[in-house]
Structures are given as C-alpha cells and as structure tokens.
C-alpha cells in the first residue's frame, strides 16, 4: 500500500485497511527490537522533533527510541527551557521549526486541535501524541497491535473500556478505530464520567462493570484523573475503586482468559489492583514494547517513503 497521509491526527481519517497496514508494518519493527544491534540506516538524514507541551513518559521516550532505531536524528523541544516561557505562540514556534527544515514533528498539547493547527501550518509531517481530551491515535494503534497479537483479530471480540471516558483521549481514539475493525465495544463508568453522546459512535454504554464483564475478551482500564474528584464528578476514590476498580477476583467474572490493558500511567489500588496489573493476564508492559514498534512503523510510513522493505 502506498501511504497517502502527511500527518496522523486521529483515526477518523484512516480506513480499516490503513489501520491493518500500520499493524502489519509494525510486525518486522518489533522483531528489530529483540536484536542485539537495534539500528537501521533507513531514515539517515531525517530530523524528528519531539514537541511536548505536556508531561509524558511512554509516548515521548518511545517516539525518540523509534526514530533513533530507524536512523533519524531527534531533537527534544523542552517547553520548560524554551521561548514558550517568554510568551512565544504555537504559530511562531511552528514557523521556527519550519525554518529549520524538520521532517516530522511529534506534538503533545493540552489543547484539543493543537496537532491539527500545526499540521495545517507545517510542510513537515505531524503526529498527534495526545491533544487535550480529543485524541491519542498512537496509543490506540499500539493497543490494536496488542489486541491483534493476543486475540488474533477484532471481528466480534468484546472489548470493555472502563473508567473516566469523559476526559479520555485514549478512549475516544480507541472507539473510532475498534469500530472500524469490527470489534464489539462497551464503555463503562459512573454517569458523570460517561458522556451519553458516545453512543452515537456505535458503542454500548453501561454504569455497571460487573454486568458487562461476562464474555469480555479484553478489558482496558483508564487512569482515573484524581484531580476530577475536586470537581465533584465522583464522591470518593474508595467508592470509585469499589465500583470500577479491576482486580484478579473481579476479572474472574469474564469466564474467559481475558487480557487486561492500561495505557499508563496507572493508579495502582484505584482503577487497577496490583494483583491484576502484575498478573499473567496483564499485557501492560507488552503494550509499551509494542508502542515502540508501532511508532517505528508510523515514522517510517510518514517520512520513509512508504512501501520498500525496511528490514534486511
Ligand atoms: N499512555 C501515555 O500516553 O503515557 P504517557 O503520558 O507516559 O506518554
């Protein structure tokens, strides 16, 4: 498949075939990660800028690792010591990057739409590393890679996503992609954190986790954004954990060898108990490894010229 996109802003613009192509491209990339010598010349001479206005552990480091393995140079734009602190706008920052002839910008920003704004201004490719409450497409794609690897496909698979759906860019991107791939998606959370409009995306909504667990092939816990309690969106962390926290005991209700996912960072003892997070059913660390492979695939597809065989 010849890749036709300059940017990756969310999954609404990708077809199911394109999502499957990303997963397929990531497979040989994962094999490279297990080699003693993890370095390819494929993107020598290309420059990837990591523009993170919000904190990140997994997304930033995995993009940097992915770009370096492919042979690209990386530049970390550190907001804390940049001219953003002197009031420089996102537009002027973008123009500065453009003047440096960068090839690809990975951006994370607290404002929904920031990645699209940059993509419209820059000739370089832009990958959305998470924008506000809008989208986190690369997290969703690494989740799909993990689901494909563990479940063998998506058609008819029951995926339960539980937690703070309202504020979750991970949930939004996952729903868009999982529906395209044919999965059966149920979103679970307290009424204040589960927007009714999500049902228009073709998913089931439920306030009762225990009722939805039977038959689930995968359960994805989302981070409870603890600062939300101050806004009165749920009465107490203890009550939330009792109703929506995942544990080994609770997961038995699926009646299957269900896999458990979490995008990280986790609040252990709140949305997921350590007995489950560290169990054989947990694929949380594999998600992180797969994140590097999927991000290698995306960087390669966007600035590597597309179709050739990247792996010797
Ligand atoms: N899942 C995720 O986006 O993690 P980081 O915030 O650490 O990048």
CSV table of C-alpha atoms and ligand atoms in Angstrom, one decimal:
chain,number,residue,atom,x,y,z
A,1,UNK,CA,0.0,0.0,0.0
A,2,UNK,CA,1.3,3.5,-0.9
A,3,UNK,CA,0.9,5.7,2.2
A,4,UNK,CA,-1.1,8.8,1.3
A,5,UNK,CA,-1.1,10.8,4.6
A,6,UNK,CA,1.3,13.6,5.5
A,7,UNK,CA,0.1,13.6,9.2
A,8,UNK,CA,-1.6,11.4,11.8
A,9,UNK,CA,-4.0,13.4,13.8
A,10,UNK,CA,-6.7,10.9,14.7
A,11,UNK,CA,-8.1,7.6,13.5
A,12,UNK,CA,-11.2,9.1,11.8
A,13,UNK,CA,-9.2,9.8,8.7
A,14,UNK,CA,-7.8,6.2,8.4
A,15,UNK,CA,-9.6,3.3,6.8
A,16,UNK,CA,-9.7,-0.1,8.4
A,17,UNK,CA,-7.3,-1.3,5.7
A,18,UNK,CA,-4.8,1.5,6.6
A,19,UNK,CA,-5.0,0.6,10.3
A,20,UNK,CA,-4.3,-3.0,9.4
A,21,UNK,CA,-1.4,-1.8,7.2
A,22,UNK,CA,0.2,0.0,10.2
A,23,UNK,CA,-0.2,-3.1,12.3
A,24,UNK,CA,1.4,-5.2,9.6
A,25,UNK,CA,4.3,-2.7,9.1
A,26,UNK,CA,4.9,-2.8,12.9
A,27,UNK,CA,5.5,-6.6,12.9
A,28,UNK,CA,9.0,-6.6,11.5
A,29,UNK,CA,9.8,-3.5,13.6
A,30,UNK,CA,9.1,-5.5,16.7
A,31,UNK,CA,11.5,-8.2,15.6
A,32,UNK,CA,14.2,-5.5,15.3
A,33,UNK,CA,13.6,-4.6,18.9
A,34,UNK,CA,14.8,-8.0,20.0
A,35,UNK,CA,18.0,-7.8,18.0
A,36,UNK,CA,21.3,-7.2,19.9
A,37,UNK,CA,22.1,-4.4,17.4
A,38,UNK,CA,19.0,-2.2,17.1
A,39,UNK,CA,20.0,0.3,14.5
A,40,UNK,CA,18.9,0.8,10.9
A,41,UNK,CA,20.1,3.3,8.3
A,42,UNK,CA,16.6,3.7,6.8
A,43,UNK,CA,16.0,7.3,7.9
A,44,UNK,CA,19.5,8.6,8.0
A,45,UNK,CA,19.5,12.4,7.4
A,46,UNK,CA,15.9,12.8,8.6
A,47,UNK,CA,15.1,15.0,11.6
A,48,UNK,CA,12.3,14.3,14.0
A,49,UNK,CA,11.3,16.9,16.6
A,50,UNK,CA,9.6,16.0,19.8
A,51,UNK,CA,7.4,18.9,20.8
A,52,UNK,CA,5.8,18.1,24.2
A,53,UNK,CA,3.9,20.8,26.0
A,54,UNK,CA,2.5,18.2,28.5
A,55,UNK,CA,4.4,15.6,30.5
A,56,UNK,CA,4.9,12.1,29.1
A,57,UNK,CA,6.9,9.0,29.9
A,58,UNK,CA,5.9,6.4,27.4
A,59,UNK,CA,4.9,8.4,24.3
A,60,UNK,CA,7.9,10.7,24.3
A,61,UNK,CA,10.5,8.1,25.0
A,62,UNK,CA,9.1,5.5,22.7
A,63,UNK,CA,8.9,8.0,19.8
A,64,UNK,CA,12.5,9.1,20.5
A,65,UNK,CA,13.7,5.4,20.6
A,66,UNK,CA,11.7,4.5,17.5
A,67,UNK,CA,13.2,7.4,15.5
A,68,UNK,CA,16.7,6.6,16.6
A,69,UNK,CA,16.4,2.9,15.8
A,70,UNK,CA,15.4,3.9,12.3
A,71,UNK,CA,18.5,6.1,12.0
A,72,UNK,CA,16.8,9.5,12.2
A,73,UNK,CA,18.2,12.4,14.3
A,74,UNK,CA,15.9,13.6,17.1
A,75,UNK,CA,15.5,17.0,18.7
A,76,UNK,CA,13.8,17.3,22.1
A,77,UNK,CA,12.0,20.6,22.3
A,78,UNK,CA,11.8,21.2,26.1
A,79,UNK,CA,9.0,23.6,26.8
A,80,UNK,CA,10.4,24.4,30.3
A,81,UNK,CA,13.6,26.0,28.8
A,82,UNK,CA,12.1,27.2,25.5
A,83,UNK,CA,10.9,30.7,24.5
A,84,UNK,CA,7.3,29.4,25.2
A,85,UNK,CA,8.1,30.7,28.7
A,86,UNK,CA,8.6,34.2,27.1
A,87,UNK,CA,5.2,34.1,25.5
A,88,UNK,CA,6.0,32.6,22.1
A,89,UNK,CA,2.9,31.4,20.4
A,90,UNK,CA,2.4,27.9,19.0
A,91,UNK,CA,2.3,29.5,15.5
A,92,UNK,CA,5.6,31.2,15.9
A,93,UNK,CA,7.1,28.0,17.4
A,94,UNK,CA,5.8,26.2,14.3
A,95,UNK,CA,7.3,28.7,11.9
A,96,UNK,CA,10.7,28.4,13.7
A,97,UNK,CA,10.6,24.6,13.3
A,98,UNK,CA,9.6,25.1,9.6
A,99,UNK,CA,12.6,27.3,9.1
A,100,UNK,CA,14.9,24.5,10.4
A,101,UNK,CA,13.5,22.2,7.7
A,102,UNK,CA,12.5,19.4,10.1
A,103,UNK,CA,10.9,16.3,8.5
A,104,UNK,CA,8.5,15.3,11.3
A,105,UNK,CA,7.0,16.8,14.4
A,106,UNK,CA,5.5,14.7,17.2
A,107,UNK,CA,3.3,17.0,19.3
A,108,UNK,CA,1.5,16.7,22.7
A,109,UNK,CA,-0.5,19.7,23.8
A,110,UNK,CA,-3.2,20.3,26.4
A,111,UNK,CA,-5.5,22.0,23.8
A,112,UNK,CA,-7.7,19.8,21.6
A,113,UNK,CA,-6.9,20.7,18.0
A,114,UNK,CA,-3.3,21.8,18.6
A,115,UNK,CA,-1.9,19.0,16.4
A,116,UNK,CA,-4.2,19.8,13.5
A,117,UNK,CA,-3.3,23.5,13.8
A,118,UNK,CA,0.4,22.6,13.4
A,119,UNK,CA,-0.3,20.2,10.6
A,120,UNK,CA,-2.1,23.0,8.7
A,121,UNK,CA,0.9,25.3,9.1
A,122,UNK,CA,3.9,23.0,8.7
A,123,UNK,CA,5.2,21.4,5.5
A,124,UNK,CA,6.6,18.7,7.8
A,125,UNK,CA,4.5,15.7,8.8
A,126,UNK,CA,2.8,16.0,12.2
A,127,UNK,CA,1.9,13.1,14.5
A,128,UNK,CA,-0.5,13.8,17.4
A,129,UNK,CA,1.0,12.5,20.6
A,130,UNK,CA,-2.2,13.5,22.5
A,131,UNK,CA,-4.1,16.7,22.3
A,132,UNK,CA,-6.4,17.8,25.2
A,133,UNK,CA,-9.3,15.5,25.6
A,134,UNK,CA,-9.6,14.9,21.8
A,135,UNK,CA,-7.3,12.2,20.5
A,136,UNK,CA,-4.3,9.9,21.2
A,137,UNK,CA,-4.1,7.9,17.9
A,138,UNK,CA,-0.7,6.3,18.5
A,139,UNK,CA,-1.9,4.9,21.9
A,140,UNK,CA,-4.9,3.4,20.2
A,141,UNK,CA,-2.8,1.9,17.4
A,142,UNK,CA,-0.4,0.2,19.9
A,143,UNK,CA,-3.5,-1.1,21.7
A,144,UNK,CA,-4.7,-2.6,18.4
A,145,UNK,CA,-1.4,-4.2,17.7
A,146,UNK,CA,-1.5,-5.8,21.2
A,147,UNK,CA,-5.1,-6.9,20.7
A,148,UNK,CA,-4.3,-8.4,17.3
A,149,UNK,CA,-1.3,-10.3,18.8
A,150,UNK,CA,-3.2,-11.6,21.8
A,151,UNK,CA,-6.7,-12.2,20.3
A,152,UNK,CA,-5.8,-12.9,16.7
A,153,UNK,CA,-8.3,-10.3,15.3
A,154,UNK,CA,-11.1,-7.9,16.1
A,155,UNK,CA,-14.3,-9.1,14.4
A,156,UNK,CA,-16.9,-9.9,17.1
A,157,UNK,CA,-14.4,-9.5,20.0
A,158,UNK,CA,-15.9,-8.0,23.1
A,159,UNK,CA,-13.7,-5.1,24.4
A,160,UNK,CA,-14.7,-3.4,27.6
A,161,UNK,CA,-13.2,0.1,28.3
A,162,UNK,CA,-13.7,1.2,31.9
A,163,UNK,CA,-13.0,4.5,33.7
A,164,UNK,CA,-13.1,8.2,33.1
A,165,UNK,CA,-14.4,8.1,29.5
A,166,UNK,CA,-15.4,11.8,29.6
A,167,UNK,CA,-11.8,13.1,29.8
A,168,UNK,CA,-10.1,10.3,27.9
A,169,UNK,CA,-8.5,10.9,24.6
A,170,UNK,CA,-7.3,7.3,24.7
A,171,UNK,CA,-10.9,6.1,24.8
A,172,UNK,CA,-12.1,8.3,22.0
A,173,UNK,CA,-9.3,7.2,19.6
A,174,UNK,CA,-9.8,3.5,20.6
A,175,UNK,CA,-13.5,3.6,20.0
A,176,UNK,CA,-13.1,5.2,16.5
A,177,UNK,CA,-10.6,2.5,15.4
A,178,UNK,CA,-12.1,-0.5,17.2
A,179,UNK,CA,-15.5,0.1,15.5
A,180,UNK,CA,-13.8,0.3,12.1
A,181,UNK,CA,-12.0,-3.0,12.8
A,182,UNK,CA,-15.3,-4.7,13.7
A,183,UNK,CA,-15.0,-5.1,17.5
A,184,UNK,CA,-17.9,-5.0,19.9
A,185,UNK,CA,-17.1,-2.1,22.3
A,186,UNK,CA,-18.7,-1.4,25.7
A,187,UNK,CA,-17.8,1.7,27.6
A,188,UNK,CA,-18.3,1.6,31.4
A,189,UNK,CA,-18.0,4.3,34.0
A,190,UNK,CA,-20.0,6.4,36.5
A,191,UNK,CA,-22.8,8.6,34.8
A,192,UNK,CA,-20.8,11.8,35.4
A,193,UNK,CA,-17.7,10.4,33.6
A,194,UNK,CA,-19.6,8.6,30.7
A,195,UNK,CA,-21.0,11.1,28.1
A,196,UNK,CA,-24.2,9.9,26.6
A,197,UNK,CA,-23.1,11.2,23.1
A,198,UNK,CA,-20.6,8.3,22.9
A,199,UNK,CA,-23.4,6.0,22.0
A,200,UNK,CA,-23.6,7.7,18.6
A,201,UNK,CA,-20.2,6.1,17.8
A,202,UNK,CA,-21.9,2.7,17.8
A,203,UNK,CA,-20.8,1.5,21.3
A,204,UNK,CA,-22.7,0.3,24.3
A,205,UNK,CA,-22.7,2.4,27.4
A,206,UNK,CA,-23.1,1.0,30.9
A,207,UNK,CA,-22.7,2.1,34.5
A,208,UNK,CA,-22.4,-1.4,35.8
A,209,UNK,CA,-19.0,-3.1,35.3
A,210,UNK,CA,-19.8,-6.4,36.9
A,211,UNK,CA,-22.8,-6.8,34.4
A,212,UNK,CA,-20.5,-6.1,31.4
A,213,UNK,CA,-17.6,-8.4,32.3
A,214,UNK,CA,-19.0,-11.8,31.3
A,215,UNK,CA,-17.7,-12.8,27.8
A,216,UNK,CA,-15.1,-9.9,27.6
A,217,UNK,CA,-12.0,-10.8,25.6
A,218,UNK,CA,-10.1,-7.7,26.7
A,219,UNK,CA,-10.7,-5.1,29.5
A,220,UNK,CA,-9.0,-1.8,29.3
A,221,UNK,CA,-8.7,0.3,32.4
A,222,UNK,CA,-8.3,4.0,32.1
A,223,UNK,CA,-6.4,6.3,34.5
A,224,UNK,CA,-8.7,8.0,37.0
A,225,UNK,CA,-7.7,11.6,36.8
A,226,UNK,CA,-7.6,12.1,40.6
A,227,UNK,CA,-8.0,15.9,40.2
A,228,UNK,CA,-11.5,15.3,39.0
A,229,UNK,CA,-12.8,14.5,42.5
A,230,UNK,CA,-12.4,18.2,43.4
A,231,UNK,CA,-14.9,18.9,40.6
A,232,UNK,CA,-17.5,16.7,42.3
A,233,UNK,CA,-17.6,14.2,39.5
A,234,UNK,CA,-17.5,11.2,41.9
A,235,UNK,CA,-17.9,11.1,45.7
A,236,UNK,CA,-14.8,9.3,46.8
A,237,UNK,CA,-11.8,7.4,45.3
A,238,UNK,CA,-12.7,4.5,47.6
A,239,UNK,CA,-16.3,4.3,46.2
A,240,UNK,CA,-15.0,4.6,42.7
A,241,UNK,CA,-12.5,1.8,43.2
A,242,UNK,CA,-15.1,-0.4,44.7
A,243,UNK,CA,-17.5,0.0,41.7
A,244,UNK,CA,-15.0,0.3,38.8
A,245,UNK,CA,-11.6,-0.9,40.1
A,246,UNK,CA,-10.2,-4.1,38.4
A,247,UNK,CA,-8.8,-6.9,40.5
A,248,UNK,CA,-8.0,-10.6,39.8
A,249,UNK,CA,-11.1,-11.6,41.7
A,250,UNK,CA,-13.4,-9.3,39.7
A,251,UNK,CA,-11.9,-10.4,36.4
A,252,UNK,CA,-13.0,-14.0,37.0
A,253,UNK,CA,-16.5,-12.7,36.1
A,254,UNK,CA,-15.5,-12.7,32.4
A,255,UNK,CA,-15.4,-16.5,32.4
A,256,UNK,CA,-12.5,-16.3,29.9
A,257,UNK,CA,-8.7,-15.9,29.8
A,258,UNK,CA,-9.3,-12.2,29.4
A,259,UNK,CA,-6.4,-9.8,28.8
A,260,UNK,CA,-6.1,-6.6,30.8
A,261,UNK,CA,-4.8,-3.4,29.3
A,262,UNK,CA,-3.9,0.0,30.7
A,263,UNK,CA,-2.4,2.9,28.7
A,264,UNK,CA,-0.5,4.2,31.7
A,265,UNK,CA,0.4,5.9,34.0
A,266,UNK,CA,-1.5,3.6,36.4
A,267,UNK,CA,-3.0,4.5,39.8
A,268,UNK,CA,-2.4,1.2,41.5
A,269,UNK,CA,-5.1,0.4,44.0
A,270,UNK,CA,-7.6,2.8,42.4
A,271,UNK,CA,-8.6,1.7,38.8
A,272,UNK,CA,-6.4,-1.4,38.9
A,273,UNK,CA,-5.2,-3.5,41.7
A,274,UNK,CA,-1.5,-4.7,41.8
A,275,UNK,CA,-2.5,-8.4,41.9
A,276,UNK,CA,-4.0,-8.0,38.4
A,277,UNK,CA,-1.6,-5.4,37.0
A,278,UNK,CA,1.3,-7.8,37.7
A,279,UNK,CA,-0.5,-11.0,36.7
A,280,UNK,CA,-0.1,-13.1,33.6
A,281,UNK,CA,-3.4,-11.7,32.3
A,282,UNK,CA,-1.9,-8.2,32.2
A,283,UNK,CA,-0.4,-7.1,28.9
A,284,UNK,CA,0.5,-3.6,30.1
A,285,UNK,CA,4.3,-4.0,29.7
A,286,UNK,CA,3.8,-5.6,26.2
A,287,UNK,CA,1.7,-2.5,25.3
A,288,UNK,CA,4.8,-0.4,26.0
A,289,UNK,CA,7.1,-2.6,23.8
A,290,UNK,CA,4.5,-2.6,21.1
A,291,UNK,CA,4.3,1.2,21.3
A,292,UNK,CA,7.9,1.4,20.1
A,293,UNK,CA,7.2,-0.9,17.2
A,294,UNK,CA,4.0,0.9,16.1
A,295,UNK,CA,5.7,4.3,16.4
A,296,UNK,CA,8.6,3.0,14.2
A,297,UNK,CA,6.0,1.9,11.7
A,298,UNK,CA,4.3,5.3,11.7
A,299,UNK,CA,7.5,7.3,11.4
A,300,UNK,CA,8.6,5.0,8.5
A,301,UNK,CA,5.3,5.3,6.7
A,302,UNK,CA,5.2,9.1,7.1
A,303,UNK,CA,8.7,10.1,6.2
A,304,UNK,CA,10.4,6.9,5.0
A,305,UNK,CA,8.9,6.9,1.5
A,306,UNK,CA,6.4,4.2,2.0
A,307,UNK,CA,6.5,0.8,0.5
A,308,UNK,CA,10.0,-0.7,0.5
A,309,UNK,CA,11.2,-3.4,2.8
A,310,UNK,CA,12.6,-1.7,5.9
A,311,UNK,CA,14.1,-4.8,7.4
A,312,UNK,CA,17.2,-6.6,6.0
B,1,LIG,N1,-0.2,6.4,27.6
B,1,LIG,C1,0.5,7.5,27.6
B,1,LIG,O1,0.2,8.4,26.8
B,1,LIG,O2,1.5,7.6,28.5
B,1,LIG,P1,2.4,8.9,28.7
B,1,LIG,O3,1.6,10.0,29.2
B,1,LIG,O4,3.5,8.5,29.7
B,1,LIG,O5,3.0,9.3,27.4
